[in-house]
PDB file of C-alpha atoms in Angstrom:
ATOM      1  CA  UNK A 154      -0.077   0.066  -0.021  1.00  0.00           C
ATOM      2  CA  UNK A 155       2.847   2.393   0.874  1.00  0.00           C
ATOM      3  CA  UNK A 156       4.295   2.224  -2.699  1.00  0.00           C
ATOM      4  CA  UNK A 157       0.891   3.200  -4.326  1.00  0.00           C
ATOM      5  CA  UNK A 158       1.048   6.478  -2.370  1.00  0.00           C
ATOM      6  CA  UNK A 159       4.820   7.059  -2.558  1.00  0.00           C
ATOM      7  CA  UNK A 160       5.722  10.426  -4.248  1.00  0.00           C
ATOM      8  CA  UNK A 161       8.761   8.838  -5.491  1.00  0.00           C
ATOM      9  CA  UNK A 162       7.021   6.100  -7.475  1.00  0.00           C
ATOM     10  CA  UNK A 163       3.837   8.289  -8.246  1.00  0.00           C
ATOM     11  CA  UNK A 164       4.597  12.109  -8.100  1.00  0.00           C
ATOM     12  CA  UNK A 165       1.515  13.922  -6.655  1.00  0.00           C
ATOM     13  CA  UNK A 166      -0.171  10.615  -5.690  1.00  0.00           C
ATOM     14  CA  UNK A 167      -3.531  12.315  -4.385  1.00  0.00           C
ATOM     15  CA  UNK A 168      -4.279  13.878  -7.712  1.00  0.00           C
ATOM     16  CA  UNK A 169      -6.112  12.149 -10.585  1.00  0.00           C
ATOM     17  CA  UNK A 170      -3.557  11.997 -13.290  1.00  0.00           C
ATOM     18  CA  UNK A 171      -4.324   8.744 -15.288  1.00  0.00           C
ATOM     19  CA  UNK A 172      -1.635   9.621 -17.817  1.00  0.00           C
ATOM     20  CA  UNK A 173       1.099   8.963 -15.456  1.00  0.00           C
ATOM     21  CA  UNK A 174       0.634   5.295 -16.231  1.00  0.00           C
ATOM     22  CA  UNK A 175       1.425   6.012 -19.924  1.00  0.00           C
ATOM     23  CA  UNK A 176       4.890   7.509 -19.109  1.00  0.00           C
ATOM     24  CA  UNK A 177       7.992   5.706 -20.149  1.00  0.00           C
ATOM     25  CA  UNK A 178      10.169   4.309 -17.326  1.00  0.00           C
ATOM     26  CA  UNK A 179      12.759   1.766 -16.700  1.00  0.00           C
ATOM     27  CA  UNK A 180      11.999  -1.668 -15.715  1.00  0.00           C
ATOM     28  CA  UNK A 181      12.595  -1.369 -12.117  1.00  0.00           C
ATOM     29  CA  UNK A 182       9.955   1.502 -11.842  1.00  0.00           C
ATOM     30  CA  UNK A 183       7.609  -0.027 -13.975  1.00  0.00           C
ATOM     31  CA  UNK A 184       7.559  -3.091 -11.497  1.00  0.00           C
ATOM     32  CA  UNK A 185       7.078  -0.683  -8.691  1.00  0.00           C
ATOM     33  CA  UNK A 186       4.150   1.087 -10.481  1.00  0.00           C
ATOM     34  CA  UNK A 187       2.458  -2.270 -11.321  1.00  0.00           C
ATOM     35  CA  UNK A 188      -0.432  -2.418  -8.731  1.00  0.00           C
ATOM     36  CA  UNK A 189      -0.816  -6.090  -9.268  1.00  0.00           C
ATOM     37  CA  UNK A 190       2.291  -6.666  -7.386  1.00  0.00           C
ATOM     38  CA  UNK A 191       0.734  -5.262  -4.187  1.00  0.00           C
ATOM     39  CA  UNK A 192      -3.020  -5.987  -4.320  1.00  0.00           C
ATOM     40  CA  UNK A 193      -2.888  -9.663  -4.929  1.00  0.00           C
ATOM     41  CA  UNK A 194      -0.276 -10.660  -2.293  1.00  0.00           C
ATOM     42  CA  UNK A 195       3.274 -12.109  -2.673  1.00  0.00           C
ATOM     43  CA  UNK A 196       5.058 -15.248  -3.460  1.00  0.00           C
ATOM     44  CA  UNK A 197       3.305 -18.444  -2.532  1.00  0.00           C
ATOM     45  CA  UNK A 198       0.498 -16.447  -0.666  1.00  0.00           C
ATOM     46  CA  UNK A 199      -0.458 -14.831  -3.966  1.00  0.00           C
ATOM     47  CA  UNK A 200      -4.179 -14.882  -5.028  1.00  0.00           C
ATOM     48  CA  UNK A 201      -4.771 -17.869  -7.266  1.00  0.00           C
ATOM     49  CA  UNK A 202      -7.623 -16.019  -8.935  1.00  0.00           C
ATOM     50  CA  UNK A 203      -5.769 -12.922  -9.846  1.00  0.00           C
ATOM     51  CA  UNK A 204      -6.070 -13.541 -13.615  1.00  0.00           C
ATOM     52  CA  UNK A 205      -9.695 -14.302 -13.463  1.00  0.00           C
ATOM     53  CA  UNK A 206     -10.334 -11.168 -11.361  1.00  0.00           C
ATOM     54  CA  UNK A 207      -8.261  -8.892 -13.538  1.00  0.00           C
ATOM     55  CA  UNK A 208     -10.105 -10.078 -16.638  1.00  0.00           C
ATOM     56  CA  UNK A 209     -13.451  -9.874 -15.014  1.00  0.00           C
ATOM     57  CA  UNK A 210     -12.789  -6.250 -13.721  1.00  0.00           C
ATOM     58  CA  UNK A 211     -11.666  -5.365 -17.475  1.00  0.00           C
ATOM     59  CA  UNK A 212     -14.891  -6.611 -18.894  1.00  0.00           C
ATOM     60  CA  UNK A 213     -16.981  -4.956 -16.272  1.00  0.00           C
ATOM     61  CA  UNK A 214     -15.458  -1.535 -16.711  1.00  0.00           C
ATOM     62  CA  UNK A 215     -15.535  -1.831 -20.515  1.00  0.00           C
ATOM     63  CA  UNK A 216     -19.214  -2.700 -20.288  1.00  0.00           C
ATOM     64  CA  UNK A 217     -19.921   0.233 -18.138  1.00  0.00           C
ATOM     65  CA  UNK A 218     -18.193   2.608 -20.333  1.00  0.00           C
ATOM     66  CA  UNK A 219     -19.933   1.323 -23.506  1.00  0.00           C
ATOM     67  CA  UNK A 220     -23.386   1.422 -21.641  1.00  0.00           C
ATOM     68  CA  UNK A 221     -23.469   4.601 -19.680  1.00  0.00           C
ATOM     69  CA  UNK A 222     -22.798   8.250 -20.284  1.00  0.00           C
ATOM     70  CA  UNK A 223     -20.569   9.241 -17.378  1.00  0.00           C
ATOM     71  CA  UNK A 224     -20.351  12.882 -16.679  1.00  0.00           C
ATOM     72  CA  UNK A 225     -20.131  15.260 -13.666  1.00  0.00           C
ATOM     73  CA  UNK A 226     -23.265  16.680 -12.183  1.00  0.00           C
ATOM     74  CA  UNK A 227     -24.576  19.989 -13.032  1.00  0.00           C
ATOM     75  CA  UNK A 228     -26.487  22.503 -10.814  1.00  0.00           C
ATOM     76  CA  UNK A 229     -29.916  24.211 -11.841  1.00  0.00           C
ATOM     77  CA  UNK A 230     -27.915  26.761 -13.749  1.00  0.00           C
ATOM     78  CA  UNK A 231     -26.060  24.288 -15.887  1.00  0.00           C
ATOM     79  CA  UNK A 232     -22.732  24.805 -14.254  1.00  0.00           C
ATOM     80  CA  UNK A 233     -20.617  21.750 -13.567  1.00  0.00           C
ATOM     81  CA  UNK A 234     -20.455  20.816  -9.878  1.00  0.00           C
ATOM     82  CA  UNK A 235     -16.995  19.635  -8.801  1.00  0.00           C
ATOM     83  CA  UNK A 236     -16.844  16.881  -6.506  1.00  0.00           C
ATOM     84  CA  UNK A 237     -15.306  17.500  -3.062  1.00  0.00           C
ATOM     85  CA  UNK A 238     -12.825  14.616  -2.204  1.00  0.00           C
ATOM     86  CA  UNK A 239     -12.469  14.248   1.631  1.00  0.00           C
ATOM     87  CA  UNK A 240     -10.344  11.552   3.258  1.00  0.00           C
ATOM     88  CA  UNK A 241     -11.839  11.307   6.769  1.00  0.00           C
ATOM     89  CA  UNK A 242     -11.324   7.476   7.289  1.00  0.00           C
ATOM     90  CA  UNK A 243      -7.962   6.610   8.697  1.00  0.00           C
ATOM     91  CA  UNK A 244      -8.279   3.066   6.977  1.00  0.00           C
ATOM     92  CA  UNK A 245      -8.163   4.677   3.553  1.00  0.00           C
ATOM     93  CA  UNK A 246      -5.695   7.575   3.920  1.00  0.00           C
TER      94      UNK A 246
END
């Protein structure tokens, strides 16, 4: 979990910058940036269903993007309402 919020690995980790995953980097940094190395466990304790989960998640996200129009909320005047992100739970900070 620490590596996913480490500014040395992901500069400005709290900002939504999806293009950071498209940046060219060396093999060692690419390994650090691969979230599958952290969320599915390590070594012999690694999740045996990780490939099924990865494929299922990909299909679910692709289906949602194809089916829904995902936009930000607008107020009664038509102005875009920016969501406020608040980290108030110590488990998820």
